[in-house]
């Protein structure tokens, strides 16, 4: 939190690094543990859609123009939060899942 207040660009970089590490670890876990693969892939798909919606609805991007073809400014950041929460909900049952011997 302090980093966001003091150096916003560094905060963004730190968040991106943390996200890349988390996604990479999840992919590795899904690759090594078939029992969690389906839920992990579903969660990653939700995150990808949320990231896409969040990006396309930023100022200056196609879906942010209130005078555009949709006539509204979509709340992409809110959609990102909903889809990220859905991804966590999908992934939650895999926590603590162990390989069977």
XYZ file of N, CA and C in Angstrom, residues 27-87:
183
model
N -0.658 -22.548 -13.213
C -0.511 -23.373 -14.418
C 0.375 -24.576 -14.123
N 1.468 -24.357 -13.425
C 2.361 -25.454 -13.069
C 1.641 -26.478 -12.195
N 0.890 -25.998 -11.240
C 0.138 -26.891 -10.352
C -0.886 -27.697 -11.142
N -1.600 -27.042 -12.058
C -2.600 -27.743 -12.873
C -1.946 -28.775 -13.785
N -0.768 -28.464 -14.275
C -0.059 -29.395 -15.147
C 0.363 -30.640 -14.372
N 0.784 -30.442 -13.131
C 1.270 -31.556 -12.318
C 0.157 -32.304 -11.591
N -0.996 -31.673 -11.427
C -2.093 -32.297 -10.675
C -3.387 -32.263 -11.491
N -3.649 -33.323 -12.227
C -4.859 -33.361 -13.071
C -6.154 -33.126 -12.299
N -6.184 -33.449 -11.013
C -7.402 -33.272 -10.220
C -7.840 -31.812 -10.136
N -6.906 -30.869 -10.280
C -7.260 -29.449 -10.177
C -7.270 -28.756 -11.539
N -6.987 -29.497 -12.586
C -6.791 -28.892 -13.912
C -8.034 -28.173 -14.427
N -9.180 -28.820 -14.382
C -10.398 -28.214 -14.948
C -10.753 -26.904 -14.244
N -10.713 -26.921 -12.941
C -11.049 -25.694 -12.199
C -10.012 -24.595 -12.432
N -8.761 -24.969 -12.533
C -7.711 -23.977 -12.772
C -7.868 -23.341 -14.144
N -8.125 -24.148 -15.152
C -8.319 -23.612 -16.507
C -9.549 -22.701 -16.541
N -10.625 -23.101 -15.871
C -11.827 -22.258 -15.813
C -11.524 -20.926 -15.129
N -10.796 -20.972 -14.020
C -10.437 -19.741 -13.297
C -9.565 -18.840 -14.164
N -8.601 -19.427 -14.866
C -7.736 -18.623 -15.731
C -8.531 -18.005 -16.885
N -9.508 -18.730 -17.401
C -10.356 -18.172 -18.466
C -11.164 -16.984 -17.939
N -11.709 -17.111 -16.742
C -12.447 -15.996 -16.138
C -11.545 -14.782 -15.944
N -10.321 -15.009 -15.499
C -9.378 -13.902 -15.329
C -9.028 -13.257 -16.664
N -8.868 -14.071 -17.702
C -8.544 -13.530 -19.028
C -9.688 -12.675 -19.556
N -10.917 -13.153 -19.418
C -12.070 -12.366 -19.870
C -12.176 -11.078 -19.055
N -12.016 -11.193 -17.743
C -12.070 -10.005 -16.896
C -11.001 -8.991 -17.257
N -9.793 -9.474 -17.522
C -8.713 -8.576 -17.935
C -9.000 -7.904 -19.265
N -9.568 -8.662 -20.184
C -9.929 -8.092 -21.491
C -11.009 -7.033 -21.372
N -12.042 -7.340 -20.608
C -13.125 -6.367 -20.406
C -12.589 -5.134 -19.694
N -11.787 -5.356 -18.675
C -11.213 -4.219 -17.946
C -10.369 -3.335 -18.840
N -9.620 -3.938 -19.744
C -8.771 -3.166 -20.656
C -9.595 -2.425 -21.697
N -10.564 -3.098 -22.290
C -11.356 -2.482 -23.355
C -12.276 -1.369 -22.867
N -12.500 -1.292 -21.572
C -13.382 -0.251 -21.039
C -12.615 0.854 -20.323
N -11.306 0.897 -20.507
C -10.500 1.992 -19.949
C -10.689 3.244 -20.796
N -10.448 4.407 -20.225
C -10.559 5.641 -21.017
C -9.665 5.567 -22.261
N -10.260 5.907 -23.384
C -9.530 5.893 -24.645
C -9.667 4.590 -25.410
N -10.240 3.577 -24.803
C -10.431 2.290 -25.469
C -11.854 2.202 -26.004
N -12.132 1.275 -26.921
C -13.403 1.247 -27.654
C -14.671 1.226 -26.815
N -14.717 0.482 -25.742
C -15.967 0.349 -24.993
C -16.160 1.402 -23.909
N -15.286 2.387 -23.871
C -15.390 3.420 -22.846
C -16.119 4.666 -23.355
N -16.324 4.777 -24.628
C -16.913 5.963 -25.232
C -18.430 5.986 -25.027
N -18.904 6.898 -24.166
C -20.339 6.991 -23.886
C -21.139 7.404 -25.110
N -20.510 8.058 -26.071
C -21.227 8.467 -27.277
C -21.045 7.434 -28.400
N -20.406 6.315 -28.072
C -20.133 5.276 -29.067
C -21.363 4.453 -29.390
N -21.172 3.362 -30.128
C -22.288 2.551 -30.600
C -23.136 1.943 -29.485
N -22.565 1.698 -28.331
C -23.348 1.131 -27.236
C -24.093 2.204 -26.455
N -23.655 3.435 -26.569
C -24.334 4.547 -25.914
C -24.114 4.631 -24.419
N -23.271 3.782 -23.869
C -23.004 3.803 -22.431
C -21.531 3.545 -22.188
N -21.080 3.973 -21.044
C -19.735 3.622 -20.614
C -19.867 2.380 -19.753
N -19.308 1.283 -20.212
C -19.390 0.048 -19.446
C -18.467 0.122 -18.240
N -18.875 -0.498 -17.189
C -18.084 -0.502 -15.967
C -17.135 -1.698 -15.972
N -16.110 -1.605 -16.789
C -15.172 -2.699 -16.951
C -14.401 -3.041 -15.701
N -14.058 -2.044 -14.911
C -13.304 -2.323 -13.699
C -14.158 -3.120 -12.715
N -15.442 -2.784 -12.661
C -16.355 -3.550 -11.808
C -16.490 -4.977 -12.330
N -16.587 -5.130 -13.643
C -16.669 -6.471 -14.234
C -15.410 -7.269 -13.920
N -14.260 -6.607 -13.958
C -13.010 -7.274 -13.613
C -13.077 -7.836 -12.196
N -13.568 -7.039 -11.257
C -13.650 -7.497 -9.874
C -14.617 -8.669 -9.735
N -15.750 -8.607 -10.410
C -16.727 -9.706 -10.347
C -16.132 -10.982 -10.936
N -15.484 -10.879 -12.093
C -14.906 -12.061 -12.726
C -13.712 -12.604 -11.936
N -12.917 -11.733 -11.337
C -11.810 -12.194 -10.495
C -12.353 -12.925 -9.260
N -13.421 -12.399 -8.678
C -14.045 -13.074 -7.532
C -14.623 -14.425 -7.954
N -15.234 -14.477 -9.127
C -15.763 -15.749 -9.633
C -14.634 -16.756 -9.842
N -13.498 -16.287 -10.340
C -12.345 -17.169 -10.545
C -11.868 -17.741 -9.204
